[in-house]
Amino acid sequence: MSCQLTADPMIKHLIGLSRHHCAQILSSQGVGSIEFGHWLAIPSQQLLLVFRHQQCVAIDEYRLAA
């Protein structure tokens, strides 16, 4: 499922946006997220948005611990 989300143009367009703007966009799309450190996690899709200087610079996948 995460491959579908990363292929989604909406997710790809988050690159370059501020953390606050990314959280607002995800919320408006009904996608839950958790803010922490330099990341914004999207647990339902097992994705991390990576931020540097409050700007999204990458989208990474992660696996849930067993």
JSON list of N, CA and C in Angstrom, two decimals:
[
{"chain": "A", "resi": 1, "resn": "MET", "atom": "N", "xyz": [0.82, -1.20, 0.00]},
{"chain": "A", "resi": 1, "resn": "MET", "atom": "CA", "xyz": [0.00, 0.00, 0.00]},
{"chain": "A", "resi": 1, "resn": "MET", "atom": "C", "xyz": [0.86, 1.26, 0.00]},
{"chain": "A", "resi": 2, "resn": "SER", "atom": "N", "xyz": [2.01, 1.23, 0.64]},
{"chain": "A", "resi": 2, "resn": "SER", "atom": "CA", "xyz": [2.85, 2.42, 0.70]},
{"chain": "A", "resi": 2, "resn": "SER", "atom": "C", "xyz": [3.36, 2.79, -0.69]},
{"chain": "A", "resi": 3, "resn": "CYS", "atom": "N", "xyz": [3.54, 1.80, -1.56]},
{"chain": "A", "resi": 3, "resn": "CYS", "atom": "CA", "xyz": [3.97, 2.10, -2.92]},
{"chain": "A", "resi": 3, "resn": "CYS", "atom": "C", "xyz": [2.92, 2.94, -3.63]},
{"chain": "A", "resi": 4, "resn": "GLN", "atom": "N", "xyz": [1.65, 2.65, -3.38]},
{"chain": "A", "resi": 4, "resn": "GLN", "atom": "CA", "xyz": [0.58, 3.43, -3.98]},
{"chain": "A", "resi": 4, "resn": "GLN", "atom": "C", "xyz": [0.62, 4.87, -3.49]},
{"chain": "A", "resi": 5, "resn": "LEU", "atom": "N", "xyz": [0.88, 5.07, -2.20]},
{"chain": "A", "resi": 5, "resn": "LEU", "atom": "CA", "xyz": [0.89, 6.41, -1.65]},
{"chain": "A", "resi": 5, "resn": "LEU", "atom": "C", "xyz": [2.08, 7.20, -2.15]},
{"chain": "A", "resi": 6, "resn": "THR", "atom": "N", "xyz": [3.26, 6.58, -2.22]},
{"chain": "A", "resi": 6, "resn": "THR", "atom": "CA", "xyz": [4.43, 7.31, -2.70]},
{"chain": "A", "resi": 6, "resn": "THR", "atom": "C", "xyz": [4.30, 7.60, -4.19]},
{"chain": "A", "resi": 7, "resn": "ALA", "atom": "N", "xyz": [3.51, 6.80, -4.91]},
{"chain": "A", "resi": 7, "resn": "ALA", "atom": "CA", "xyz": [3.27, 7.06, -6.32]},
{"chain": "A", "resi": 7, "resn": "ALA", "atom": "C", "xyz": [2.23, 8.16, -6.50]},
{"chain": "A", "resi": 8, "resn": "ASP", "atom": "N", "xyz": [1.47, 8.45, -5.44]},
{"chain": "A", "resi": 8, "resn": "ASP", "atom": "CA", "xyz": [0.44, 9.47, -5.46]},
{"chain": "A", "resi": 8, "resn": "ASP", "atom": "C", "xyz": [1.10, 10.84, -5.62]},
{"chain": "A", "resi": 9, "resn": "PRO", "atom": "N", "xyz": [0.70, 11.61, -6.62]},
{"chain": "A", "resi": 9, "resn": "PRO", "atom": "CA", "xyz": [1.30, 12.94, -6.82]},
{"chain": "A", "resi": 9, "resn": "PRO", "atom": "C", "xyz": [1.16, 13.86, -5.60]},
{"chain": "A", "resi": 10, "resn": "MET", "atom": "N", "xyz": [0.09, 13.71, -4.83]},
{"chain": "A", "resi": 10, "resn": "MET", "atom": "CA", "xyz": [-0.11, 14.54, -3.64]},
{"chain": "A", "resi": 10, "resn": "MET", "atom": "C", "xyz": [1.04, 14.35, -2.66]},
{"chain": "A", "resi": 11, "resn": "ILE", "atom": "N", "xyz": [1.47, 13.11, -2.43]},
{"chain": "A", "resi": 11, "resn": "ILE", "atom": "CA", "xyz": [2.57, 12.84, -1.50]},
{"chain": "A", "resi": 11, "resn": "ILE", "atom": "C", "xyz": [3.88, 13.37, -2.07]},
{"chain": "A", "resi": 12, "resn": "LYS", "atom": "N", "xyz": [4.13, 13.15, -3.33]},
{"chain": "A", "resi": 12, "resn": "LYS", "atom": "CA", "xyz": [5.37, 13.64, -3.94]},
{"chain": "A", "resi": 12, "resn": "LYS", "atom": "C", "xyz": [5.47, 15.16, -3.90]},
{"chain": "A", "resi": 13, "resn": "HIS", "atom": "N", "xyz": [4.33, 15.84, -3.94]},
{"chain": "A", "resi": 13, "resn": "HIS", "atom": "CA", "xyz": [4.34, 17.30, -3.90]},
{"chain": "A", "resi": 13, "resn": "HIS", "atom": "C", "xyz": [4.61, 17.86, -2.51]},
{"chain": "A", "resi": 14, "resn": "LEU", "atom": "N", "xyz": [4.70, 17.01, -1.49]},
{"chain": "A", "resi": 14, "resn": "LEU", "atom": "CA", "xyz": [5.02, 17.48, -0.15]},
{"chain": "A", "resi": 14, "resn": "LEU", "atom": "C", "xyz": [6.49, 17.88, -0.03]},
{"chain": "A", "resi": 15, "resn": "ILE", "atom": "N", "xyz": [7.33, 17.35, -0.91]},
{"chain": "A", "resi": 15, "resn": "ILE", "atom": "CA", "xyz": [8.75, 17.70, -0.90]},
{"chain": "A", "resi": 15, "resn": "ILE", "atom": "C", "xyz": [8.88, 19.21, -1.10]},
{"chain": "A", "resi": 16, "resn": "GLY", "atom": "N", "xyz": [9.63, 19.85, -0.20]},
{"chain": "A", "resi": 16, "resn": "GLY", "atom": "CA", "xyz": [9.86, 21.28, -0.30]},
{"chain": "A", "resi": 16, "resn": "GLY", "atom": "C", "xyz": [8.91, 22.12, 0.56]},
{"chain": "A", "resi": 17, "resn": "LEU", "atom": "N", "xyz": [7.83, 21.50, 1.05]},
{"chain": "A", "resi": 17, "resn": "LEU", "atom": "CA", "xyz": [6.87, 22.23, 1.88]},
{"chain": "A", "resi": 17, "resn": "LEU", "atom": "C", "xyz": [7.28, 22.22, 3.35]},
{"chain": "A", "resi": 18, "resn": "SER", "atom": "N", "xyz": [6.73, 23.14, 4.11]},
{"chain": "A", "resi": 18, "resn": "SER", "atom": "CA", "xyz": [7.01, 23.19, 5.55]},
{"chain": "A", "resi": 18, "resn": "SER", "atom": "C", "xyz": [6.31, 22.04, 6.27]},
{"chain": "A", "resi": 19, "resn": "ARG", "atom": "N", "xyz": [6.78, 21.71, 7.47]},
{"chain": "A", "resi": 19, "resn": "ARG", "atom": "CA", "xyz": [6.19, 20.65, 8.29]},
{"chain": "A", "resi": 19, "resn": "ARG", "atom": "C", "xyz": [4.71, 20.95, 8.54]},
{"chain": "A", "resi": 20, "resn": "HIS", "atom": "N", "xyz": [4.41, 22.19, 8.89]},
{"chain": "A", "resi": 20, "resn": "HIS", "atom": "CA", "xyz": [3.03, 22.59, 9.19]},
{"chain": "A", "resi": 20, "resn": "HIS", "atom": "C", "xyz": [2.14, 22.42, 7.97]},
{"chain": "A", "resi": 21, "resn": "HIS", "atom": "N", "xyz": [2.61, 22.84, 6.82]},
{"chain": "A", "resi": 21, "resn": "HIS", "atom": "CA", "xyz": [1.84, 22.72, 5.59]},
{"chain": "A", "resi": 21, "resn": "HIS", "atom": "C", "xyz": [1.61, 21.25, 5.23]},
{"chain": "A", "resi": 22, "resn": "CYS", "atom": "N", "xyz": [2.63, 20.41, 5.39]},
{"chain": "A", "resi": 22, "resn": "CYS", "atom": "CA", "xyz": [2.49, 18.98, 5.11]},
{"chain": "A", "resi": 22, "resn": "CYS", "atom": "C", "xyz": [1.42, 18.36, 6.02]},
{"chain": "A", "resi": 23, "resn": "ALA", "atom": "N", "xyz": [1.48, 18.70, 7.32]},
{"chain": "A", "resi": 23, "resn": "ALA", "atom": "CA", "xyz": [0.51, 18.17, 8.28]},
{"chain": "A", "resi": 23, "resn": "ALA", "atom": "C", "xyz": [-0.90, 18.61, 7.91]},
{"chain": "A", "resi": 24, "resn": "GLN", "atom": "N", "xyz": [-1.06, 19.85, 7.49]},
{"chain": "A", "resi": 24, "resn": "GLN", "atom": "CA", "xyz": [-2.38, 20.35, 7.09]},
{"chain": "A", "resi": 24, "resn": "GLN", "atom": "C", "xyz": [-2.91, 19.62, 5.86]},
{"chain": "A", "resi": 25, "resn": "ILE", "atom": "N", "xyz": [-2.06, 19.40, 4.88]},
{"chain": "A", "resi": 25, "resn": "ILE", "atom": "CA", "xyz": [-2.47, 18.71, 3.66]},
{"chain": "A", "resi": 25, "resn": "ILE", "atom": "C", "xyz": [-2.90, 17.28, 3.98]},
{"chain": "A", "resi": 26, "resn": "LEU", "atom": "N", "xyz": [-2.08, 16.59, 4.78]},
{"chain": "A", "resi": 26, "resn": "LEU", "atom": "CA", "xyz": [-2.41, 15.21, 5.14]},
{"chain": "A", "resi": 26, "resn": "LEU", "atom": "C", "xyz": [-3.73, 15.16, 5.90]},
{"chain": "A", "resi": 27, "resn": "SER", "atom": "N", "xyz": [-3.92, 16.07, 6.84]},
{"chain": "A", "resi": 27, "resn": "SER", "atom": "CA", "xyz": [-5.14, 16.12, 7.62]},
{"chain": "A", "resi": 27, "resn": "SER", "atom": "C", "xyz": [-6.36, 16.37, 6.73]},
{"chain": "A", "resi": 28, "resn": "SER", "atom": "N", "xyz": [-6.23, 17.27, 5.79]},
{"chain": "A", "resi": 28, "resn": "SER", "atom": "CA", "xyz": [-7.35, 17.58, 4.89]},
{"chain": "A", "resi": 28, "resn": "SER", "atom": "C", "xyz": [-7.70, 16.40, 3.99]},
{"chain": "A", "resi": 29, "resn": "GLN", "atom": "N", "xyz": [-6.73, 15.51, 3.78]},
{"chain": "A", "resi": 29, "resn": "GLN", "atom": "CA", "xyz": [-6.97, 14.31, 2.97]},
{"chain": "A", "resi": 29, "resn": "GLN", "atom": "C", "xyz": [-7.43, 13.13, 3.83]},
{"chain": "A", "resi": 30, "resn": "GLY", "atom": "N", "xyz": [-7.54, 13.36, 5.15]},
{"chain": "A", "resi": 30, "resn": "GLY", "atom": "CA", "xyz": [-7.97, 12.30, 6.06]},
{"chain": "A", "resi": 30, "resn": "GLY", "atom": "C", "xyz": [-6.87, 11.31, 6.40]},
{"chain": "A", "resi": 31, "resn": "VAL", "atom": "N", "xyz": [-5.62, 11.72, 6.22]},
{"chain": "A", "resi": 31, "resn": "VAL", "atom": "CA", "xyz": [-4.47, 10.86, 6.50]},
{"chain": "A", "resi": 31, "resn": "VAL", "atom": "C", "xyz": [-3.88, 11.27, 7.85]},
{"chain": "A", "resi": 32, "resn": "GLY", "atom": "N", "xyz": [-3.87, 10.35, 8.81]},
{"chain": "A", "resi": 32, "resn": "GLY", "atom": "CA", "xyz": [-3.30, 10.63, 10.12]},
{"chain": "A", "resi": 32, "resn": "GLY", "atom": "C", "xyz": [-1.79, 10.70, 10.09]},
{"chain": "A", "resi": 33, "resn": "SER", "atom": "N", "xyz": [-1.23, 11.58, 10.92]},
{"chain": "A", "resi": 33, "resn": "SER", "atom": "CA", "xyz": [0.23, 11.70, 10.98]},
{"chain": "A", "resi": 33, "resn": "SER", "atom": "C", "xyz": [0.65, 12.01, 12.41]},
{"chain": "A", "resi": 34, "resn": "ILE", "atom": "N", "xyz": [1.92, 11.74, 12.70]},
{"chain": "A", "resi": 34, "resn": "ILE", "atom": "CA", "xyz": [2.50, 11.99, 14.02]},
{"chain": "A", "resi": 34, "resn": "ILE", "atom": "C", "xyz": [3.78, 12.79, 13.81]},
{"chain": "A", "resi": 35, "resn": "GLU", "atom": "N", "xyz": [3.86, 13.95, 14.46]},
{"chain": "A", "resi": 35, "resn": "GLU", "atom": "CA", "xyz": [5.05, 14.79, 14.36]},
{"chain": "A", "resi": 35, "resn": "GLU", "atom": "C", "xyz": [6.03, 14.46, 15.48]},
{"chain": "A", "resi": 36, "resn": "PHE", "atom": "N", "xyz": [7.30, 14.28, 15.13]},
{"chain": "A", "resi": 36, "resn": "PHE", "atom": "CA", "xyz": [8.34, 14.09, 16.13]},
{"chain": "A", "resi": 36, "resn": "PHE", "atom": "C", "xyz": [9.70, 14.36, 15.50]},
{"chain": "A", "resi": 37, "resn": "GLY", "atom": "N", "xyz": [10.57, 14.97, 16.29]},
{"chain": "A", "resi": 37, "resn": "GLY", "atom": "CA", "xyz": [11.93, 15.25, 15.83]},
{"chain": "A", "resi": 37, "resn": "GLY", "atom": "C", "xyz": [11.96, 15.92, 14.46]},
{"chain": "A", "resi": 38, "resn": "HIS", "atom": "N", "xyz": [12.75, 15.35, 13.58]},
{"chain": "A", "resi": 38, "resn": "HIS", "atom": "CA", "xyz": [12.89, 15.86, 12.22]},
{"chain": "A", "resi": 38, "resn": "HIS", "atom": "C", "xyz": [12.03, 15.07, 11.24]},
{"chain": "A", "resi": 39, "resn": "TRP", "atom": "N", "xyz": [10.98, 14.42, 11.76]},
{"chain": "A", "resi": 39, "resn": "TRP", "atom": "CA", "xyz": [10.14, 13.56, 10.93]},
{"chain": "A", "resi": 39, "resn": "TRP", "atom": "C", "xyz": [8.67, 13.86, 11.15]},
{"chain": "A", "resi": 40, "resn": "LEU", "atom": "N", "xyz": [7.89, 13.45, 10.17]},
{"chain": "A", "resi": 40, "resn": "LEU", "atom": "CA", "xyz": [6.44, 13.43, 10.27]},
{"chain": "A", "resi": 40, "resn": "LEU", "atom": "C", "xyz": [6.06, 12.03, 9.79]},
{"chain": "A", "resi": 41, "resn": "ALA", "atom": "N", "xyz": [5.56, 11.22, 10.71]},
{"chain": "A", "resi": 41, "resn": "ALA", "atom": "CA", "xyz": [5.24, 9.83, 10.37]},
{"chain": "A", "resi": 41, "resn": "ALA", "atom": "C", "xyz": [3.80, 9.73, 9.87]},
{"chain": "A", "resi": 42, "resn": "ILE", "atom": "N", "xyz": [3.61, 8.86, 8.90]},
{"chain": "A", "resi": 42, "resn": "ILE", "atom": "CA", "xyz": [2.28, 8.52, 8.39]},
{"chain": "A", "resi": 42, "resn": "ILE", "atom": "C", "xyz": [2.13, 7.02, 8.67]},
{"chain": "A", "resi": 43, "resn": "PRO", "atom": "N", "xyz": [1.68, 6.67, 9.89]},
{"chain": "A", "resi": 43, "resn": "PRO", "atom": "CA", "xyz": [1.64, 5.26, 10.31]},
{"chain": "A", "resi": 43, "resn": "PRO", "atom": "C", "xyz": [0.81, 4.35, 9.39]},
{"chain": "A", "resi": 44, "resn": "SER", "atom": "N", "xyz": [-0.30, 4.82, 8.90]},
{"chain": "A", "resi": 44, "resn": "SER", "atom": "CA", "xyz": [-1.15, 3.97, 8.07]},
{"chain": "A", "resi": 44, "resn": "SER", "atom": "C", "xyz": [-0.46, 3.55, 6.77]},
{"chain": "A", "resi": 45, "resn": "GLN", "atom": "N", "xyz": [0.51, 4.33, 6.34]},
{"chain": "A", "resi": 45, "resn": "GLN", "atom": "CA", "xyz": [1.23, 4.04, 5.10]},
{"chain": "A", "resi": 45, "resn": "GLN", "atom": "C", "xyz": [2.68, 3.63, 5.34]},
{"chain": "A", "resi": 46, "resn": "GLN", "atom": "N", "xyz": [3.10, 3.61, 6.60]},
{"chain": "A", "resi": 46, "resn": "GLN", "atom": "CA", "xyz": [4.48, 3.29, 6.98]},
{"chain": "A", "resi": 46, "resn": "GLN", "atom": "C", "xyz": [5.48, 4.16, 6.23]},
{"chain": "A", "resi": 47, "resn": "LEU", "atom": "N", "xyz": [5.21, 5.48, 6.25]},
{"chain": "A", "resi": 47, "resn": "LEU", "atom": "CA", "xyz": [6.08, 6.45, 5.60]},
{"chain": "A", "resi": 47, "resn": "LEU", "atom": "C", "xyz": [6.55, 7.48, 6.60]},
{"chain": "A", "resi": 48, "resn": "LEU", "atom": "N", "xyz": [7.75, 7.99, 6.37]},
{"chain": "A", "resi": 48, "resn": "LEU", "atom": "CA", "xyz": [8.29, 9.10, 7.15]},
{"chain": "A", "resi": 48, "resn": "LEU", "atom": "C", "xyz": [8.61, 10.24, 6.19]},
{"chain": "A", "resi": 49, "resn": "LEU", "atom": "N", "xyz": [8.12, 11.43, 6.52]},
{"chain": "A", "resi": 49, "resn": "LEU", "atom": "CA", "xyz": [8.55, 12.62, 5.80]},
{"chain": "A", "resi": 49, "resn": "LEU", "atom": "C", "xyz": [9.73, 13.16, 6.60]},
{"chain": "A", "resi": 50, "resn": "VAL", "atom": "N", "xyz": [10.84, 13.40, 5.95]},
{"chain": "A", "resi": 50, "resn": "VAL", "atom": "CA", "xyz": [12.06, 13.86, 6.61]},
{"chain": "A", "resi": 50, "resn": "VAL", "atom": "C", "xyz": [12.22, 15.36, 6.37]},
{"chain": "A", "resi": 51, "resn": "PHE", "atom": "N", "xyz": [12.48, 16.10, 7.47]},
{"chain": "A", "resi": 51, "resn": "PHE", "atom": "CA", "xyz": [12.59, 17.55, 7.40]},
{"chain": "A", "resi": 51, "resn": "PHE", "atom": "C", "xyz": [13.98, 18.02, 7.79]},
{"chain": "A", "resi": 52, "resn": "ARG", "atom": "N", "xyz": [14.44, 19.04, 7.10]},
{"chain": "A", "resi": 52, "resn": "ARG", "atom": "CA", "xyz": [15.66, 19.76, 7.46]},
{"chain": "A", "resi": 52, "resn": "ARG", "atom": "C", "xyz": [15.31, 21.23, 7.40]},
{"chain": "A", "resi": 53, "resn": "HIS", "atom": "N", "xyz": [15.59, 21.95, 8.48]},
{"chain": "A", "resi": 53, "resn": "HIS", "atom": "CA", "xyz": [15.25, 23.37, 8.57]},
{"chain": "A", "resi": 53, "resn": "HIS", "atom": "C", "xyz": [13.77, 23.59, 8.29]},
{"chain": "A", "resi": 54, "resn": "GLN", "atom": "N", "xyz": [12.93, 22.70, 8.84]},
{"chain": "A", "resi": 54, "resn": "GLN", "atom": "CA", "xyz": [11.46, 22.78, 8.74]},
{"chain": "A", "resi": 54, "resn": "GLN", "atom": "C", "xyz": [10.94, 22.63, 7.31]},
{"chain": "A", "resi": 55, "resn": "GLN", "atom": "N", "xyz": [11.74, 22.05, 6.41]},
{"chain": "A", "resi": 55, "resn": "GLN", "atom": "CA", "xyz": [11.34, 21.86, 5.02]},
{"chain": "A", "resi": 55, "resn": "GLN", "atom": "C", "xyz": [11.45, 20.38, 4.69]},
{"chain": "A", "resi": 56, "resn": "CYS", "atom": "N", "xyz": [10.42, 19.80, 4.07]},
{"chain": "A", "resi": 56, "resn": "CYS", "atom": "CA", "xyz": [10.42, 18.38, 3.71]},
{"chain": "A", "resi": 56, "resn": "CYS", "atom": "C", "xyz": [11.46, 18.14, 2.61]},
{"chain": "A", "resi": 57, "resn": "VAL", "atom": "N", "xyz": [12.40, 17.23, 2.91]},
{"chain": "A", "resi": 57, "resn": "VAL", "atom": "CA", "xyz": [13.48, 16.95, 1.95]},
{"chain": "A", "resi": 57, "resn": "VAL", "atom": "C", "xyz": [13.45, 15.52, 1.41]},
{"chain": "A", "resi": 58, "resn": "ALA", "atom": "N", "xyz": [12.68, 14.62, 2.07]},
{"chain": "A", "resi": 58, "resn": "ALA", "atom": "CA", "xyz": [12.65, 13.23, 1.61]},
{"chain": "A", "resi": 58, "resn": "ALA", "atom": "C", "xyz": [11.42, 12.51, 2.16]},
{"chain": "A", "resi": 59, "resn": "ILE", "atom": "N", "xyz": [11.07, 11.42, 1.48]},
{"chain": "A", "resi": 59, "resn": "ILE", "atom": "CA", "xyz": [10.00, 10.53, 1.93]},
{"chain": "A", "resi": 59, "resn": "ILE", "atom": "C", "xyz": [10.61, 9.14, 1.99]},
{"chain": "A", "resi": 60, "resn": "ASP", "atom": "N", "xyz": [10.61, 8.55, 3.18]},
{"chain": "A", "resi": 60, "resn": "ASP", "atom": "CA", "xyz": [11.18, 7.22, 3.40]},
{"chain": "A", "resi": 60, "resn": "ASP", "atom": "C", "xyz": [10.12, 6.25, 3.89]},
{"chain": "A", "resi": 61, "resn": "GLU", "atom": "N", "xyz": [10.28, 4.98, 3.55]},
{"chain": "A", "resi": 61, "resn": "GLU", "atom": "CA", "xyz": [9.41, 3.93, 4.06]},
{"chain": "A", "resi": 61, "resn": "GLU", "atom": "C", "xyz": [10.02, 3.36, 5.33]},
{"chain": "A", "resi": 62, "resn": "TYR", "atom": "N", "xyz": [9.20, 2.82, 6.20]},
{"chain": "A", "resi": 62, "resn": "TYR", "atom": "CA", "xyz": [9.70, 2.11, 7.38]},
{"chain": "A", "resi": 62, "resn": "TYR", "atom": "C", "xyz": [8.82, 0.90, 7.63]},
{"chain": "A", "resi": 63, "resn": "ARG", "atom": "N", "xyz": [9.34, -0.03, 8.41]},
{"chain": "A", "resi": 63, "resn": "ARG", "atom": "CA", "xyz": [8.58, -1.24, 8.78]},
{"chain": "A", "resi": 63, "resn": "ARG", "atom": "C", "xyz": [8.25, -1.19, 10.25]},
{"chain": "A", "resi": 64, "resn": "LEU", "atom": "N", "xyz": [7.09, -1.70, 10.59]},
{"chain": "A", "resi": 64, "resn": "LEU", "atom": "CA", "xyz": [6.69, -1.78, 11.99]},
{"chain": "A", "resi": 64, "resn": "LEU", "atom": "C", "xyz": [7.48, -2.88, 12.67]},
{"chain": "A", "resi": 65, "resn": "ALA", "atom": "N", "xyz": [7.88, -2.65, 13.91]},
{"chain": "A", "resi": 65, "resn": "ALA", "atom": "CA", "xyz": [8.60, -3.67, 14.67]},
{"chain": "A", "resi": 65, "resn": "ALA", "atom": "C", "xyz": [7.66, -4.82, 15.01]},
{"chain": "A", "resi": 66, "resn": "ALA", "atom": "N", "xyz": [8.17, -6.02, 14.93]},
{"chain": "A", "resi": 66, "resn": "ALA", "atom": "CA", "xyz": [7.33, -7.20, 15.21]},
{"chain": "A", "resi": 66, "resn": "ALA", "atom": "C", "xyz": [7.17, -7.40, 16.68]}
]
